Amino acid sequence: MCGIAGVMYRGSENFGTGEALIRMLDGCQHRGPDSTGFALYSPEPSGQLKLRFFIDPVVTVDVDGAIASIRARLLDLGATIEEEAKPGDNYRVMIRYTGDVQKLSYEMEHAAKVISIGTSLEIVKDVGTAHDVDDRYQVNQFSGTHGLGHVRLATESDVKPEASHPFWATGFADVAIVHNGQITNYWKMRRRLEQRGFEFTTDNDSELIAVYLADKMAQGIELKEALASSIDDLDGTFSFLVSTEDEIGYAKDRLAAKPMIMYEDDDLVAIASEEVSLNRLFPGRALNTREPAPGSFATWSRSI
Amino acid sequence: MVSLDLAELSVRDANTQLRKLGEAGENIEVLNPDARHHIGVGLTAPVDVMVNGSAGYFCAGLTDQARFTVTHNVGWGVGDNMYSGSVVVGGNAGAIPGVAIRGAEIVIKGNMGSRAGQVMKAGTLCCVGNANFMAGYMMYGGRIIILGDSGERLGEDMSSGEIFVAGKVQDLGSDAMLTDISQSEVDSLCEFLDRYEIKAPKSFSKVVNAGTKLRYGTPEQPMRSIPFSSFSGTSSYWNPKVQEDVVIKSQSGRYRIRGYGGARPLPHLSDIGFRKDLQNAGSDRNVVNSVEMATEIGGINGARPLKLSMPVMIAPMSYGALSRSTKYAIAMGSAMSGIAENTGEGGMSDAQRDAAGQLIFQCLGGRLGWNIHDMRRADALEIYISQGAKPGLGGQLMAKKVTPELAEIRGIPSGIDLRSPSRHPDILGADDLVIKVEEFREATGYEVPVSVKLGAGRIRDDIKIASKDGFDFVELDGMQGSTGAGSAEVIDNVGIPTLSAIIEAIEALEEIGAREKIQLVLMGGLRDGVDAVKALCLGADAVAFGTSVIVAGGCISCMQCHVGQCVTGIATQDPEHEKRYKPEIEASNIHRFLESVRWQIAALTDALGYSDVKNLSRDDLVALTPEAADITGLPYEPAAGPSAMREKGINV
Ligand SMILES: Cc1cc2nc3c(=O)[nH]c(=O)nc-3n(C[C@H](O)[C@H](O)[C@H](O)COP(=O)(O)O)c2cc1C
């Protein structure tokens, strides 16, 4: 019940990844009018860890107090706070931290609503259209090398920003996912991962795919191989995109029930639910696109 | 040649102009399409359309006679349901190219996506490159030509038609087989390819239906079966019905099929009563004229609404399950009472169209009888997702009922046990659905309402999706709903009761603040005007009757609708049986029944103290059982009489 998009520029100059994703998502907003989100990777990790939290303006009476307690928790855990900002309903903080990132993530998840943690990844998501979210968070200012985007049609009571996509792989820095479809063996897979000590912050199947893949990568398995095994392990219908610090990849289920289309040239690779999104990057030009085969997967990395 | 530039025009405006230009006989060029959806949808003039670039979903969908050329790629469903005419695509096509075509010619110069030609009925789909998996899935006729290689499961569950492959056949789908190709077929293929200036390959493999699944193997044992309603779950555990079932299955080796409504006791509208003393009901003999009952359905987003003389319509019932005469009688009866009839599955007939005052045209996954011309003469369009009796299952029409005449209007081979697809080829989620709804609106110039029929299961989510996807109204059907034929397992075990359905639907819409954005028509075991009033009190905008209308029109409730030997001439396609049915007489019976419903609605509304049915309210009701109270949140008042309530200090 959504549309997805991903883009990776191959070179190393400054690119308008934010702007590119805004256009692509605007092109498929009909697939999901309720909320929009972006997973953006900055070109050069600064060695800092970037954290974004959602501070719900409706339930949080004392926003400054909420932020103060997040700060206190971070300091407790041994982080040094270097930069802070309050874009939209977010609290964004850059820290130096040398400990175990998974432990930090779980601790922070217990204390607040974490949107993303990464050395290079930042997730920006909220209710509304691509342009609404851009107006609120200046997504067009992001100029990283690659990123993912998602538009969503929600069925829960009210459309919550924290239930929007992309999801990050809770506990694993810099891994994000956008997914269209439904994983039917969700609970079975989740219990398997939980038994191994992983935590989930939502009941969303996209989060599960992210954690599943991140876990494999943490074991030293290449993203490509992790995607291959995901096609065997996940049941249901899915077309998803995953990104890490320097790679993006996709996987598509064997029934090919969910659409996906891609375009590649010397400068970039772009993938989306519908060609109309790809065309937004090249108005007035007919593109040589390709529909990935059922049960297929692939990755692209920044170095190529 | 006139140019339409999509860099400046919206697709909607461009399509409006396209249709006007088409009528004037002008050829058209579309510039800067940039893969937008619905280009050319609804064009029915013999003109040339050149799309300069790539088109999105449903390019040339729901068209007749026009000749399209797309220089680059197309998205899902190119040429959807096309009648005649052609599309030539210079590049690749996404999934389901040529879905449900009924005679057009579609040529893809590049590769084509999965499930090419799904449920196509006639015409030719040709792909110069490779075909992705399941080409020819559930095709009913026509031919597919693949000059490159074909993916996995070629011809999966095709029931007729031919697939010709010049390259490699990776593997065959269920019930498909390779067969010899004749010289005349080769000649015909070469002629086709020649016409489109495509070089013919040296040889072809030919794939057709293998005939192993078209008919059930062993027919169900003919025996005087015990009506399902005789035993309904409250009877003892191993009752004669269960034994009968086991015996029949021990012969047939499969599930059983039956028609008619739910047979197991479930919380229902009969578990709800009126709070107020209704002893004055009916004292005003002119009550029908003093209560406002006129109801408009479907106009909420600007379409031309159905104008009902009372908040009642006929439930969708297929021509196929029911005989032509029965559909004709219902059409007449509904017109006499000033309400709307619904085609159900299986297409629209001229007699039905002419007899019905207002007619809803239903579109199901098999697209059996679906076409642009009948869409244009319908008063509303309806996408069937599921029905209360059998959520998740498609229609079943046993061979006995699939006569040549019926097969012709559906576009399928006659004499097969027809199991309609349970899903739409192009609706695999809410995101695809929104694009489909838009296609229907484009095809009919945004003039007629578009509704969705939903069997109640996960209705809380489904109804939100229906509202977000822009439907004008929902036909909501509970578990007590009936069917022409369904598996007994599903009829009695899947879904939620009608009472729960309406409550959940309204709660869900209120949760997202969308109660005013969509109208609700409730059905599923509603029997008369009293049930109707209760449904209206609970928040339905209107109700629909299926079974009671058929019964009013002569059905004897033998529950053998699926067999095709209906003695009353209702659920049959056998002319000998149908002769017994007298449409004019039954139309008057149906009309009289509907007028009794009108009288009941008016009398109850009046007795409850209102002059307009729109003022009926939840507060007028009480629950008579703990379950009904639990489901509805109404106060539990087993002795619902006003005196009992007064004793409890409840104001009546
Ligand atoms: C003979 C027969 C044929 C039916 N065909 C269709 C159909 O084509 N499409 C559909 O949506 N529902 C179909 N239904 C189901 C009804 O529209 C509806 O869900 C049900 O009849 C409503 O409940 P009621 O019969 O208890 O009033 C059919 C029902 C019957 C009895």
Short mmCIF file of C-alpha atoms and ligand atoms in Angstrom, two decimals, chain B residues 315-318 321-322 344-345 362 384 387 453 477 480-484 523-526 544-547 550, ligand 1:
data_model
loop_
_atom_site.label_atom_id
_atom_site.label_comp_id
_atom_site.label_asym_id
_atom_site.label_seq_id
_atom_site.Cartn_x
_atom_site.Cartn_y
_atom_site.Cartn_z
CA ALA B 315 -27.83 -6.80 -4.36
CA PRO B 316 -25.54 -7.73 -7.23
CA MET B 317 -26.46 -11.16 -8.58
CA SER B 318 -24.92 -12.54 -11.72
CA ALA B 321 -26.06 -17.87 -11.49
CA LEU B 322 -29.51 -16.51 -12.36
CA GLY B 344 -23.43 -8.73 -10.72
CA GLU B 345 -20.84 -10.76 -12.59
CA GLN B 362 -20.14 -4.83 -11.70
CA TYR B 384 -16.05 -6.40 -6.75
CA GLN B 387 -18.65 -10.89 -0.99
CA LYS B 453 -18.26 -4.45 -3.05
CA ASP B 477 -21.71 -7.55 2.72
CA GLN B 480 -24.94 -14.05 6.24
CA GLY B 481 -24.88 -12.96 2.61
CA SER B 482 -25.89 -15.49 0.02
CA THR B 483 -24.25 -16.78 -3.14
CA GLY B 484 -25.14 -18.54 -6.35
CA MET B 523 -26.37 -6.25 2.81
CA GLY B 524 -26.01 -9.84 3.89
CA GLY B 525 -29.04 -11.60 5.28
CA LEU B 526 -31.33 -8.57 5.41
CA ALA B 544 -29.55 -4.11 -0.45
CA PHE B 545 -31.55 -7.31 -0.75
CA GLY B 546 -30.56 -10.41 -2.66
CA THR B 547 -32.22 -13.54 -1.38
CA ILE B 550 -35.37 -13.83 -5.46
C1 LIG C 1 -27.75 -16.21 -7.15
C2 LIG C 1 -26.80 -15.24 -6.55
C3 LIG C 1 -25.80 -14.68 -7.35
C4 LIG C 1 -24.91 -13.76 -6.82
N1 LIG C 1 -23.98 -13.17 -7.64
C5 LIG C 1 -23.21 -12.19 -7.16
C6 LIG C 1 -22.35 -11.46 -8.01
O1 LIG C 1 -22.25 -11.71 -9.20
N2 LIG C 1 -21.62 -10.45 -7.48
C7 LIG C 1 -21.71 -10.12 -6.15
O2 LIG C 1 -21.07 -9.18 -5.72
N3 LIG C 1 -22.50 -10.80 -5.33
C8 LIG C 1 -23.25 -11.82 -5.79
N4 LIG C 1 -24.10 -12.47 -4.94
C9 LIG C 1 -24.15 -12.09 -3.54
C10 LIG C 1 -25.15 -10.97 -3.28
O3 LIG C 1 -24.88 -9.83 -4.01
C11 LIG C 1 -25.14 -10.48 -1.87
O4 LIG C 1 -23.87 -10.48 -1.36
C12 LIG C 1 -26.04 -11.22 -0.99
O5 LIG C 1 -27.00 -11.82 -1.73
C13 LIG C 1 -26.66 -10.28 -0.02
O6 LIG C 1 -27.27 -10.99 0.94
P1 LIG C 1 -28.79 -11.52 0.89
O7 LIG C 1 -28.92 -12.45 -0.25
O8 LIG C 1 -28.79 -12.20 2.15
O9 LIG C 1 -29.67 -10.34 0.77
C14 LIG C 1 -24.99 -13.42 -5.45
C15 LIG C 1 -25.98 -13.99 -4.66
C16 LIG C 1 -26.88 -14.87 -5.19
C17 LIG C 1 -27.94 -15.45 -4.32
#
